C-alpha positions as a printed NumPy array, in Angstrom:
array([[ 86.559,  98.395,  81.246],
       [ 84.46 ,  97.386,  78.385],
       [ 87.58 ,  95.124,  76.591],
       [ 85.753,  91.878,  75.94 ],
       [ 87.669,  88.601,  78.049],
       [ 88.993,  86.532,  76.639],
       [ 87.266,  83.642,  74.821],
       [ 89.526,  80.984,  75.425],
       [ 89.385,  81.367,  79.532],
       [ 88.657,  78.717,  81.399],
       [ 85.473,  79.15 ,  84.032],
       [ 88.203,  79.647,  86.791],
       [ 89.68 ,  82.53 ,  84.804],
       [ 86.432,  83.986,  83.727],
       [ 85.466,  83.568,  87.694],
       [ 88.901,  85.821,  88.419],
       [ 88.119,  88.203,  85.862],
       [ 84.862,  89.372,  87.114],
       [ 86.648,  89.635,  90.844],
       [ 89.346,  91.536,  89.619],
       [ 86.095,  93.997,  88.043],
       [ 84.684,  94.264,  91.631],
       [ 87.919,  94.73 ,  93.288],
       [ 88.262,  97.583,  91.18 ],
       [ 85.069,  99.117,  92.829],
       [ 86.077,  98.399,  95.633],
       [ 84.565,  95.561,  96.698],
       [ 87.195,  94.003,  99.598],
       [ 85.775,  90.31 ,  99.517],
       [ 87.342,  89.952,  96.227],
       [ 90.546,  91.181,  96.867],
       [ 90.574,  88.727,  99.818],
       [ 89.273,  85.902,  97.591],
       [ 91.594,  86.637,  95.059],
       [ 94.385,  85.939,  97.305],
       [ 92.638,  83.571,  98.834],
       [ 91.966,  81.631,  95.799],
       [ 96.387,  81.841,  95.083],
       [ 98.322,  82.609,  98.171],
       [ 99.424,  79.21 ,  98.414],
       [100.379,  78.7  ,  94.766],
       [102.129,  81.278,  94.843],
       [103.758,  80.837,  98.102],
       [105.212,  77.465,  96.758],
       [106.542,  78.79 ,  93.381],
       [108.523,  81.582,  95.23 ],
       [109.476,  78.879,  97.663],
       [111.252,  76.883,  95.085],
       [113.218,  79.981,  94.455],
       [114.093,  81.34 ,  97.377],
       [114.342,  77.962,  99.224],
       [113.37 ,  80.162, 102.45 ],
       [109.582,  79.936, 103.751],
       [109.878,  83.382, 105.649],
       [111.137,  85.132, 102.463],
       [109.649,  83.215, 100.071],
       [106.176,  84.295, 102.842],
       [107.039,  88.031, 102.889],
       [107.836,  87.45 ,  98.722],
       [104.675,  86.038,  98.645],
       [102.372,  89.123, 100.664],
       [104.562,  91.551,  98.469],
       [103.695,  90.171,  94.595],
       [100.071,  90.424,  95.902],
       [100.788,  94.274,  97.034],
       [102.336,  95.171,  93.655],
       [ 99.174,  92.686,  92.009],
       [ 96.904,  95.075,  94.211],
       [ 98.142,  98.52 ,  93.925],
       [ 98.325,  97.618,  89.537],
       [ 95.341,  96.07 ,  89.738],
       [ 93.504,  98.718,  87.479],
       [ 96.566,  98.569,  84.774],
       [ 95.402,  94.66 ,  84.373],
       [ 93.625,  93.964,  80.788],
       [ 91.768,  90.614,  79.838],
       [ 94.542,  89.877,  77.267],
       [ 95.554,  86.704,  79.709],
       [ 94.55 ,  85.113,  82.236],
       [ 94.86 ,  86.435,  85.6  ],
       [ 96.982,  83.933,  87.262],
       [ 99.549,  84.624,  83.788],
       [ 99.35 ,  88.21 ,  85.402],
       [100.229,  87.442,  88.845],
       [102.557,  84.809,  88.363],
       [104.644,  87.066,  86.565],
       [104.941,  89.451,  89.281],
       [105.708,  86.912,  91.207],
       [107.952,  85.747,  89.624],
       [109.857,  89.234,  88.767],
       [109.647,  90.472,  92.259],
       [111.412,  87.529,  93.585],
       [114.635,  87.898,  90.207],
       [114.754,  91.534,  91.778],
       [114.543,  90.115,  95.369],
       [117.729,  87.775,  94.834],
       [119.204,  89.374,  92.233],
       [119.622,  92.659,  95.265],
       [120.506,  89.811,  97.954],
       [123.572,  88.575,  96.067],
       [124.668,  91.94 ,  94.926],
       [124.189,  92.96 ,  99.114],
       [126.552,  89.872,  99.948],
       [129.196,  90.955,  97.348],
       [129.304,  95.025,  98.075],
       [126.657,  97.395,  98.   ],
       [128.516,  99.114,  95.43 ],
       [129.384,  97.28 ,  93.007],
       [127.181,  97.596,  89.821],
       [124.98 ,  94.365,  89.263],
       [126.414,  92.49 ,  85.89 ],
       [122.959,  92.166,  84.443],
       [121.206,  95.572,  84.965],
       [125.152,  97.751,  85.43 ],
       [122.978,  99.926,  88.293],
       [124.639,  99.69 ,  92.062],
       [122.079,  98.073,  93.958],
       [121.425, 101.013,  96.035],
       [120.211, 102.52 ,  92.33 ],
       [117.737,  98.856,  92.452],
       [116.555, 100.431,  95.095],
       [114.965, 103.737,  94.491],
       [111.574, 104.483,  95.485],
       [108.799, 104.066,  92.281],
       [106.67 , 107.77 ,  92.172],
       [103.259, 106.594,  92.35 ],
       [100.815, 108.904,  90.607],
       [ 97.579, 110.521,  92.358],
       [ 95.287, 107.108,  91.61 ],
       [ 97.744, 105.105,  92.832],
       [ 97.577, 107.437,  96.16 ],
       [ 93.79 , 106.618,  96.894],
       [ 93.397, 103.066,  95.727],
       [ 96.523, 102.985,  98.415],
       [ 95.114, 105.444, 101.071],
       [ 91.563, 102.803, 100.698],
       [ 93.936,  99.915, 100.78 ],
       [ 96.405, 101.058, 104.193],
       [ 93.056, 101.718, 105.879],
       [ 91.936,  98.143, 105.619],
       [ 95.302,  96.856, 106.43 ],
       [ 95.324,  99.178, 109.389],
       [ 92.113,  98.31 , 110.504],
       [ 93.026,  94.657, 110.401],
       [ 96.075,  95.206, 111.657],
       [ 94.218,  96.935, 114.98 ],
       [ 92.707,  93.054, 115.916],
       [ 95.876,  92.404, 115.885],
       [ 97.841,  92.143, 119.958],
       [100.151,  95.301, 120.603],
       [103.603,  93.361, 119.547],
       [102.222,  91.967, 116.254],
       [100.724,  95.328, 115.452],
       [104.126,  97.578, 116.429],
       [106.017,  94.646, 113.939],
       [103.795,  95.124, 111.32 ],
       [103.93 ,  98.384, 111.307],
       [107.494,  98.975, 111.613],
       [108.05 ,  96.28 , 108.473],
       [105.013,  97.248, 106.126],
       [104.275, 100.533, 107.013],
       [107.766, 102.615, 108.299],
       [109.596,  99.528, 105.344],
       [112.335,  99.026, 107.267],
       [114.392,  95.459, 107.728],
       [115.016,  92.9  , 109.648],
       [117.734,  94.018, 111.18 ],
       [116.384,  97.725, 111.646],
       [113.234,  96.047, 113.722],
       [115.604,  94.276, 115.963],
       [117.695,  96.812, 116.214],
       [114.744,  98.786, 117.168],
       [113.049,  96.413, 120.   ],
       [115.751,  95.401, 120.776],
       [115.128,  91.678, 120.377],
       [116.979,  89.005, 118.703],
       [116.761,  88.746, 114.188],
       [114.973,  85.347, 114.733],
       [112.522,  86.268, 117.332],
       [111.607,  89.021, 114.894],
       [111.39 ,  86.656, 111.874],
       [108.674,  84.042, 113.629],
       [106.824,  87.105, 115.126],
       [106.468,  89.004, 112.162],
       [106.051,  85.259, 110.114],
       [103.265,  84.928, 112.893],
       [101.927,  88.355, 112.246],
       [101.428,  88.223, 108.913],
       [ 99.833,  84.19 , 109.677],
       [ 97.023,  86.162, 112.115],
       [ 96.805,  89.155, 109.712],
       [ 95.407,  86.627, 106.794],
       [ 93.25 ,  84.677, 109.333],
       [ 92.047,  87.806, 109.756],
       [ 91.242,  88.182, 106.168],
       [ 89.916,  85.069, 105.567],
       [ 87.356,  85.894, 108.374],
       [ 86.392,  88.591, 107.198],
       [ 85.868,  87.364, 104.186],
       [ 83.221,  84.593, 105.457],
       [ 81.563,  87.009, 107.889],
       [ 80.56 ,  89.257, 105.147]])
């Protein structure tokens, strides 16, 4: 990372850039601090877009997940916050588009992309470097998850590691859909608090 940081960067943006550099080197406190700095702003922006607190919370976690997975691709030509908000916005637009397509028909092509929703959902194949970064982050996440109560651990496992939908989780655990959503929201809240506590106690 020999690239020069933008000279017009604010003090906040310069601090972000230092945190990004630390995070790329594997500093978990830097990841936590970046999340801490932008979690609320991202959440409220997404809430305005989807008008649903549970979806907004899910999309916030996803936005950070995508940003952290691709952190090595960030360049300081523009502020980290600009880059992060762009990822969050694009991810949210995809979510809205897929939801709209699914409401119409699972097999009808999307007008804007001319793809069916199933084509939109094709998985990207990560490269070896991404696999390494992901495995390190997955270990941290699993360590944090182990601090949760068993019922929350199971929900997080099914949602984020097995990648099941809310409906599939409800079926798997024989719980009402509303209960699954409420408990996942609580589980994510607890995880975030553990992450904050981990940061402050290190």
